[in-house]
Amino acid sequence: MASYLRKLLLVPAATLIALASAKASNNSKSLATVCTTSYVHSALPVDAIPGVQINNASLTVNAVYNANFTGSDFFPDAYDQSYCNVTFAYSHVGRDDSVLVWYWLPAPSNFKNRYLSTGGGGYSITSTDTSIPGGIIYGASAGTTDGGFGSFDATVDEVVLLGNGSLNYENVYNFGYKAIHEMTVLGKQLTRSFFDMSDKEKLYAYYQACSEGGREGWSQVQRFPEDWDGAIIGAPAMRYSHQQLQHLSASVVESYLNIYPKPCALDTLATEVLNFCDPLDGKTDGVVSRSDICKLKLNLDDFIDLNYSCAATPASTNPYNPQPAVPAQSGVITRDDIIIANHTLYGPQTLSGEQVYVGWQPGAGFGDADTVYENATGNWTYSLQSYGVLFAEKFIREQNVSDTIPDFDTWTPDTLRDMIYAGWQKFEDSLQTTWPDLTAFHEAGGKIIHFHGESDNSVPTASSVRYYESVRSVMFPDLSYKDSINALNSWYRLYLVDGAAHCSPDQTQCNAAFPQTNFPVMIDWVEKGIEPVTLNATVLNTCSDNYGANGQICSWPLRPIWTRNGTEKICEFPSQESLDTWFYDLNAFPMYVY
Ligand SMILES: *[C@@H]1O[C@H](CO)[C@@H](O)[C@H](O)[C@H]1NC(C)=O
Ligand SMILES: *[C@@H]1O[C@H](CO)[C@@H](O)[C@H](O)[C@H]1NC(C)=O
Ligand SMILES: *[C@@H]1O[C@H](CO)[C@@H](O)[C@H](O)[C@H]1NC(C)=O
Ligand SMILES: *[C@@H]1O[C@H](CO)[C@@H](O)[C@H](O)[C@H]1NC(C)=O
Ligand SMILES: *[C@@H]1O[C@H](CO)[C@@H](O)[C@H](O)[C@H]1NC(C)=O
Ligand SMILES: *[C@@H]1O[C@H](CO)[C@@H](O)[C@H](O)[C@H]1NC(C)=O
Ligand SMILES: *[C@@H]1O[C@H](CO)[C@@H](O)[C@H](O)[C@H]1NC(C)=O
Ligand SMILES: *[C@@H]1O[C@H](CO)[C@@H](O)[C@H](O)[C@H]1NC(C)=O
Ligand SMILES: *[C@@H]1O[C@H](CO)[C@@H](O)[C@H](O)[C@H]1NC(C)=O
Ligand SMILES: *[C@@H]1O[C@H](CO)[C@@H](O)[C@H](O)[C@H]1NC(C)=O
Ligand SMILES: *[C@@H]1O[C@H](CO)[C@@H](O)[C@H](O)[C@H]1NC(C)=O
Ligand SMILES: *[C@@H]1O[C@H](CO)[C@@H](O)[C@H](O)[C@H]1NC(C)=O
Ligand SMILES: [Ca+2]
C-alpha cells in the first residue's frame, strides 16, 4: 500500500533526466534538411553510456518518403509515411566488439515527443524493420539492435558458444538485457538531439514487442525502471529455462512411454476440444473465450474411439520450408493418444508426480507433441522442437550441436526436470527474467500492458498469469486479493486474449479479436491518463464475416462471458474453481518459481 501511495507524490523519473542540449524544439524543419549524414553525425549521442564508444564512421543515413505499412498484427495499416533511416555501430571499451543499432526518426512535422524500443522473437533480439514502423506512425522514433551478434539476421544461438565448453557470456548478457538497454539510451538521446528538444521537454519512452521480445521487455522493466513511461509486453518467453525446455516435454513423454500419436489423431482431438470448449463461454462463435471453464469440464477420455482420417501429403521442396512426404493416416483415437494430449494440457511432471511446469490451455492444440514419419521403418517417432534442443545443447551443455540431443533416448521426465533446474540456476541473472519486484518501475510512474493469447501453443498462457501473480503477491502482500488487484491494475494490467494464438490471431478461431492498437492505447494511458479498463482489439482474421470489427479484451483476473443469450460480452470475476485452474504448485523444485 505504501509504495502505491508514494507513486502519486512522485514526479516520473524520466522527466528528471538532464540533457546537454538546451535549444528550443523546432519541428518545422523538413525531413530533407535534417536527414543528412552531417546533421545526424552532429546529433549522435555523446557520453550517453559509460564505456560505450560510438563508431562515427559507421553512420548510415537516408530519407525515405511515402512508405506504406500494411498487414501487421501489431499496428494498423498506415500510408505515406516519411522518415529518416539511421544506423550506426558502437563498441565497449576494452572489448573488440561491434553492436549495430538501427533507428527510424519520423519527419519533423510528424514527431510527437515519443520514442519506442522494439524487440525480437525466438533466438533473435530484433525483428529488423518489421516492428519499428509501429513507432513512427504514432510520431515516435523507434529502434532495434543486432545485439552485437554480427548482423540483424544473426541469432544468439549462433554466437552463444566460442567453442565446445566455452560459453560466450558477453553475448548471453547482451541478449539477456544489456543490448536493448543500450539501444534505448542511445535512441532516446539521438531523438532529443535530432529534434532539438530542450531539456525541459518531455520525451515519452515506450517499449513494444512479443514473445522473446516480450521477455526482453520484462528484462527492461525489471532492471531499468527509469528508461520507460510504458511497456507493451506480449506473450513473454520468460522464465527462460522452463520455457525453452518444456518444448521438449511432450517428446520426452512419448519417448519414455514409447507412445507416438499420429499428427492426424492430435489434430482431430484439437478440433474436438475446440468445439467442446466454444459454447462454454455463453456463445457458439468458434472462439474459446473461457479455456478455464473448459478445463474444468473437459474429459479427454470422452474422445476415445473417435475416428480420424487425413489424406497423404506430398513432399515439399520449398527451400524455406522443406517437408517430407507424409502418408495417409486413419484410425481411432486411443487411450495412448489421450495420455500424450493430456500431458500438454496439465504440464510436465516428474516420475513421482511432482509438477515441473505449467501446461497449455484447451483450445491451443498439441503442437509440441507432433510426431514425424520415418519412411525407412514406417514408424512415427518424436520430433525435437529446436528451441529446446538449442537451449539444452548449446546454452546448458555448451556443446556445438543444433539439430539433435545425442542422448535423448535416455531422457526421462526427471531428466527434463533436472535440465530445467540446471538452466534456471545457470541463467538466473541473465535470461530467466522473473524478478517479481517492480517497485522502482512503479515509483518512476511506468505503465505496463501485458497481453497473452489464450490459445498460445508456444508460450503457455498460464506462464503470464503466474508472473502477474508473483508481482502481485511480492508487492502487495498485506492487501486483500481484490485490493491488491486494484493496486496493481492502476499501473500494470494483464489481458488474456481469447481466441488468439502465439503473438498473432488464430486462423482456426476466425471471429476472435486481436489487440492491434496497443501503442495508441498505451499512449492514451501514459499521456492522457485514460486507463485501459478493457484492451481495444480488432477482428483481423479474413476468414471472419466480422473482419475489421471491434472487440474488447478483459483485464485479468476478470474473464469474458457472453450473456443475454450470446449478444453481450461482459467481464466477470470468475469462480474460485475457474481461477484455480490457472495456478500450479511447481513442487518439483525446492525453491519457489516466480
Ligand atoms: C524553425 O525552422 C524554420 C525553418 O528552418 C525557420 O524558418 C524558423 O525561424 C525556425 N524557428 C525557430 C523558433 O527556430
Ligand atoms: C563522434 O561524433 C560526436 C558527435 O558529433 C562527436 O562529439 C565525437 O567527437 C565524434 N567522435 C569521433 C571519434 O570523431
Ligand atoms: C502508398 O499507398 C498510396 C495510397 O494507397 C499509393 O498512392 C502509393 O503509391 C503507395 N506508395 C508506395 C511506395 O507503394
Ligand atoms: C535503412 O538503412 C539500412 C542500412 O543502411 C539499409 O540496409 C536499408 O535498406 C535502409 N532502408 C530503407 C527503407 O531505406
Ligand atoms: C558450430 O558448428 C557449426 C556447424 O557445424 C559451425 O559452422 C560453427 O563454426 C561451430 N561454432 C563453433 C563456435 O564451434
Ligand atoms: C490428465 O492429467 C491430470 C493431471 O495429471 C489428471 O488429473 C487427469 O485425470 C488426466 N486426465 C486424463 C483424461 O487422463
Ligand atoms: C469409424 O469408422 C469405422 C470403420 O470405417 C466405422 O465402421 C464406424 O462406424 C466409424 N465410427 C464413427 C463413430 O463414425
Ligand atoms: C518412402 O520411400 C519410398 C522409397 O524410397 C518412396 O517410394 C515413398 O514415396 C516414400 N514415402 C513417403 C511417404 O515418403
Ligand atoms: C519401428 O518399426 C519396426 C517394425 O516396422 C519395429 O520392429 C520397431 O520396433 C519400431 N521401432 C520403434 C523405435 O518403434
Ligand atoms: C563439439 O562437440 C560436438 C558434440 O559433442 C562435436 O560434434 C564437435 O565435433 C565438437 N567440436 C569440436 C571442435 O570439438
Ligand atoms: C480501437 O480499435 C478500433 C478498431 O477496432 C480503432 O478504430 C480505434 O482507433 C482503436 N482505438 C484506439 C485508442 O486506438
Ligand atoms: C437464443 O439464441 C438462439 C440462437 O440465436 C435462438 O435460437 C433462441 O431462440 C434464443 N433464445 C432466447 C431465449 O432468446
Ligand atoms: Ca465461444
PDB file of C-alpha atoms in Angstrom, residues 95-238:
ATOM      1  CA  ARG A  95      36.316  -5.206 -25.975  1.00  0.00           C
ATOM      2  CA  ASP A  96      36.898  -5.658 -29.646  1.00  0.00           C
ATOM      3  CA  ASP A  97      33.172  -5.778 -30.328  1.00  0.00           C
ATOM      4  CA  SER A  98      30.678  -4.003 -32.535  1.00  0.00           C
ATOM      5  CA  VAL A  99      26.978  -3.586 -31.871  1.00  0.00           C
ATOM      6  CA  LEU A 100      24.792  -2.257 -34.652  1.00  0.00           C
ATOM      7  CA  VAL A 101      21.737  -0.142 -33.827  1.00  0.00           C
ATOM      8  CA  TRP A 102      19.007   0.905 -36.217  1.00  0.00           C
ATOM      9  CA  TYR A 103      16.566   3.799 -35.756  1.00  0.00           C
ATOM     10  CA  TRP A 104      13.806   5.379 -37.749  1.00  0.00           C
ATOM     11  CA  LEU A 105      13.025   9.004 -36.918  1.00  0.00           C
ATOM     12  CA  PRO A 106       9.745  10.472 -38.144  1.00  0.00           C
ATOM     13  CA  ALA A 107       9.640  13.523 -40.389  1.00  0.00           C
ATOM     14  CA  PRO A 108       9.928  16.516 -38.004  1.00  0.00           C
ATOM     15  CA  SER A 109       6.390  17.693 -38.726  1.00  0.00           C
ATOM     16  CA  ASN A 110       5.059  14.321 -37.508  1.00  0.00           C
ATOM     17  CA  PHE A 111       7.226  13.969 -34.414  1.00  0.00           C
ATOM     18  CA  LYS A 112       5.193  13.795 -31.189  1.00  0.00           C
ATOM     19  CA  ASN A 113       7.905  13.659 -28.492  1.00  0.00           C
ATOM     20  CA  ARG A 114       7.878   9.867 -28.353  1.00  0.00           C
ATOM     21  CA  TYR A 115      10.486   7.137 -28.525  1.00  0.00           C
ATOM     22  CA  LEU A 116       9.830   3.376 -28.950  1.00  0.00           C
ATOM     23  CA  SER A 117      12.172   0.409 -28.483  1.00  0.00           C
ATOM     24  CA  THR A 118      11.288  -2.858 -30.214  1.00  0.00           C
ATOM     25  CA  GLY A 119      12.492  -6.421 -29.664  1.00  0.00           C
ATOM     26  CA  GLY A 120      12.857  -9.787 -31.331  1.00  0.00           C
ATOM     27  CA  GLY A 121      11.413 -13.299 -31.394  1.00  0.00           C
ATOM     28  CA  GLY A 122      12.735 -16.851 -30.995  1.00  0.00           C
ATOM     29  CA  TYR A 123      16.503 -16.558 -30.606  1.00  0.00           C
ATOM     30  CA  SER A 124      16.521 -13.166 -32.402  1.00  0.00           C
ATOM     31  CA  ILE A 125      16.975  -9.954 -30.482  1.00  0.00           C
ATOM     32  CA  THR A 126      15.491  -7.971 -33.352  1.00  0.00           C
ATOM     33  CA  SER A 127      12.534  -8.111 -35.681  1.00  0.00           C
ATOM     34  CA  THR A 128      14.612  -5.957 -38.087  1.00  0.00           C
ATOM     35  CA  ASP A 129      12.402  -3.285 -39.664  1.00  0.00           C
ATOM     36  CA  THR A 130       9.056  -5.038 -39.194  1.00  0.00           C
ATOM     37  CA  SER A 131       8.178  -3.572 -35.772  1.00  0.00           C
ATOM     38  CA  ILE A 132       9.701  -0.088 -35.949  1.00  0.00           C
ATOM     39  CA  PRO A 133       7.002   1.285 -38.293  1.00  0.00           C
ATOM     40  CA  GLY A 134       4.650   0.792 -35.314  1.00  0.00           C
ATOM     41  CA  GLY A 135       6.534   3.691 -33.716  1.00  0.00           C
ATOM     42  CA  ILE A 136       6.838   6.207 -36.492  1.00  0.00           C
ATOM     43  CA  ILE A 137       3.151   6.065 -37.436  1.00  0.00           C
ATOM     44  CA  TYR A 138       2.473   7.453 -33.931  1.00  0.00           C
ATOM     45  CA  GLY A 139       5.139  10.162 -34.116  1.00  0.00           C
ATOM     46  CA  ALA A 140       7.737   8.149 -32.214  1.00  0.00           C
ATOM     47  CA  SER A 141      11.275   7.461 -33.292  1.00  0.00           C
ATOM     48  CA  ALA A 142      11.873   3.749 -32.960  1.00  0.00           C
ATOM     49  CA  GLY A 143      14.862   1.469 -32.616  1.00  0.00           C
ATOM     50  CA  THR A 144      16.209  -2.052 -32.746  1.00  0.00           C
ATOM     51  CA  THR A 145      19.631  -3.662 -32.187  1.00  0.00           C
ATOM     52  CA  ASP A 146      21.593  -6.580 -33.586  1.00  0.00           C
ATOM     53  CA  GLY A 147      22.867  -7.306 -30.057  1.00  0.00           C
ATOM     54  CA  GLY A 148      26.452  -7.351 -31.328  1.00  0.00           C
ATOM     55  CA  PHE A 149      25.818 -10.750 -32.931  1.00  0.00           C
ATOM     56  CA  GLY A 150      27.268  -9.771 -36.321  1.00  0.00           C
ATOM     57  CA  SER A 151      24.186  -8.740 -38.290  1.00  0.00           C
ATOM     58  CA  PHE A 152      20.450  -8.196 -37.983  1.00  0.00           C
ATOM     59  CA  ASP A 153      19.981 -11.721 -39.330  1.00  0.00           C
ATOM     60  CA  ALA A 154      22.176 -13.406 -36.723  1.00  0.00           C
ATOM     61  CA  THR A 155      20.503 -15.276 -33.864  1.00  0.00           C
ATOM     62  CA  VAL A 156      22.009 -15.660 -30.406  1.00  0.00           C
ATOM     63  CA  ASP A 157      22.287 -19.456 -30.631  1.00  0.00           C
ATOM     64  CA  GLU A 158      24.788 -18.920 -33.474  1.00  0.00           C
ATOM     65  CA  VAL A 159      27.068 -16.834 -31.276  1.00  0.00           C
ATOM     66  CA  VAL A 160      26.490 -18.214 -27.796  1.00  0.00           C
ATOM     67  CA  LEU A 161      29.461 -20.601 -27.969  1.00  0.00           C
ATOM     68  CA  LEU A 162      33.070 -19.627 -28.539  1.00  0.00           C
ATOM     69  CA  GLY A 163      33.762 -23.343 -28.857  1.00  0.00           C
ATOM     70  CA  ASN A 164      32.732 -26.517 -27.063  1.00  0.00           C
ATOM     71  CA  GLY A 165      32.729 -25.909 -23.331  1.00  0.00           C
ATOM     72  CA  SER A 166      33.151 -22.169 -23.780  1.00  0.00           C
ATOM     73  CA  LEU A 167      30.016 -20.085 -23.407  1.00  0.00           C
ATOM     74  CA  ASN A 168      30.138 -16.524 -24.710  1.00  0.00           C
ATOM     75  CA  TYR A 169      28.868 -14.857 -21.549  1.00  0.00           C
ATOM     76  CA  GLU A 170      29.034 -11.390 -23.085  1.00  0.00           C
ATOM     77  CA  ASN A 171      26.528 -12.447 -25.730  1.00  0.00           C
ATOM     78  CA  VAL A 172      24.329 -14.094 -23.101  1.00  0.00           C
ATOM     79  CA  TYR A 173      24.139 -10.791 -21.205  1.00  0.00           C
ATOM     80  CA  ASN A 174      23.758  -8.746 -24.383  1.00  0.00           C
ATOM     81  CA  PHE A 175      20.796 -10.938 -25.264  1.00  0.00           C
ATOM     82  CA  GLY A 176      19.554 -11.099 -21.689  1.00  0.00           C
ATOM     83  CA  TYR A 177      19.122  -7.357 -21.205  1.00  0.00           C
ATOM     84  CA  LYS A 178      22.176  -5.198 -21.986  1.00  0.00           C
ATOM     85  CA  ALA A 179      21.801  -4.578 -25.711  1.00  0.00           C
ATOM     86  CA  ILE A 180      18.168  -3.440 -25.579  1.00  0.00           C
ATOM     87  CA  HIS A 181      19.003  -1.062 -22.724  1.00  0.00           C
ATOM     88  CA  GLU A 182      21.946   0.448 -24.588  1.00  0.00           C
ATOM     89  CA  MET A 183      19.906   0.799 -27.777  1.00  0.00           C
ATOM     90  CA  THR A 184      17.233   2.568 -25.725  1.00  0.00           C
ATOM     91  CA  VAL A 185      19.528   5.056 -24.006  1.00  0.00           C
ATOM     92  CA  LEU A 186      21.283   5.872 -27.285  1.00  0.00           C
ATOM     93  CA  GLY A 187      17.989   6.084 -29.179  1.00  0.00           C
ATOM     94  CA  LYS A 188      16.460   8.473 -26.675  1.00  0.00           C
ATOM     95  CA  GLN A 189      19.470  10.762 -26.763  1.00  0.00           C
ATOM     96  CA  LEU A 190      19.659  10.657 -30.560  1.00  0.00           C
ATOM     97  CA  THR A 191      15.959  11.543 -30.702  1.00  0.00           C
ATOM     98  CA  ARG A 192      16.386  14.518 -28.379  1.00  0.00           C
ATOM     99  CA  SER A 193      19.308  15.909 -30.361  1.00  0.00           C
ATOM    100  CA  PHE A 194      17.817  15.171 -33.765  1.00  0.00           C
ATOM    101  CA  PHE A 195      14.621  17.063 -32.908  1.00  0.00           C
ATOM    102  CA  ASP A 196      16.420  19.765 -30.938  1.00  0.00           C
ATOM    103  CA  MET A 197      14.402  19.043 -27.808  1.00  0.00           C
ATOM    104  CA  SER A 198      15.098  21.228 -24.801  1.00  0.00           C
ATOM    105  CA  ASP A 199      15.865  19.507 -21.528  1.00  0.00           C
ATOM    106  CA  LYS A 200      12.551  20.782 -20.179  1.00  0.00           C
ATOM    107  CA  GLU A 201      10.610  18.953 -22.845  1.00  0.00           C
ATOM    108  CA  LYS A 202       9.314  15.501 -22.018  1.00  0.00           C
ATOM    109  CA  LEU A 203      10.304  12.640 -24.321  1.00  0.00           C
ATOM    110  CA  TYR A 204       7.895   9.772 -23.683  1.00  0.00           C
ATOM    111  CA  ALA A 205       9.653   6.426 -23.878  1.00  0.00           C
ATOM    112  CA  TYR A 206       7.898   3.160 -24.707  1.00  0.00           C
ATOM    113  CA  TYR A 207       8.650  -0.488 -25.332  1.00  0.00           C
ATOM    114  CA  GLN A 208       6.632  -2.836 -27.534  1.00  0.00           C
ATOM    115  CA  ALA A 209       7.338  -6.439 -28.559  1.00  0.00           C
ATOM    116  CA  CYS A 210       6.022 -10.005 -28.275  1.00  0.00           C
ATOM    117  CA  SER A 211       7.408 -13.480 -27.423  1.00  0.00           C
ATOM    118  CA  GLU A 212      11.213 -13.251 -26.966  1.00  0.00           C
ATOM    119  CA  GLY A 213      10.604  -9.524 -27.413  1.00  0.00           C
ATOM    120  CA  GLY A 214       8.173  -9.804 -24.504  1.00  0.00           C
ATOM    121  CA  ARG A 215      10.880 -11.360 -22.354  1.00  0.00           C
ATOM    122  CA  GLU A 216      13.210  -8.545 -23.402  1.00  0.00           C
ATOM    123  CA  GLY A 217      10.515  -6.086 -22.307  1.00  0.00           C
ATOM    124  CA  TRP A 218      10.380  -7.607 -18.828  1.00  0.00           C
ATOM    125  CA  SER A 219      14.174  -7.542 -18.673  1.00  0.00           C
ATOM    126  CA  GLN A 220      13.995  -3.773 -19.124  1.00  0.00           C
ATOM    127  CA  VAL A 221      11.106  -3.125 -16.753  1.00  0.00           C
ATOM    128  CA  GLN A 222      12.789  -5.235 -14.054  1.00  0.00           C
ATOM    129  CA  ARG A 223      16.230  -3.638 -14.376  1.00  0.00           C
ATOM    130  CA  PHE A 224      15.936  -0.169 -15.936  1.00  0.00           C
ATOM    131  CA  PRO A 225      12.814   1.377 -14.435  1.00  0.00           C
ATOM    132  CA  GLU A 226      13.965   4.901 -15.269  1.00  0.00           C
ATOM    133  CA  ASP A 227      14.125   4.158 -19.008  1.00  0.00           C
ATOM    134  CA  TRP A 228      10.381   3.888 -19.580  1.00  0.00           C
ATOM    135  CA  ASP A 229       6.980   5.506 -19.369  1.00  0.00           C
ATOM    136  CA  GLY A 230       5.174   2.480 -20.762  1.00  0.00           C
ATOM    137  CA  ALA A 231       5.931  -1.102 -21.783  1.00  0.00           C
ATOM    138  CA  ILE A 232       3.724  -3.252 -24.016  1.00  0.00           C
ATOM    139  CA  ILE A 233       4.690  -6.846 -23.423  1.00  0.00           C
ATOM    140  CA  GLY A 234       3.161  -9.709 -25.419  1.00  0.00           C
ATOM    141  CA  ALA A 235       3.316 -13.429 -24.590  1.00  0.00           C
ATOM    142  CA  PRO A 236       6.754 -13.131 -22.971  1.00  0.00           C
ATOM    143  CA  ALA A 237       9.117 -16.110 -23.379  1.00  0.00           C
ATOM    144  CA  MET A 238      10.243 -15.518 -19.808  1.00  0.00           C
TER     145      MET A 238
END
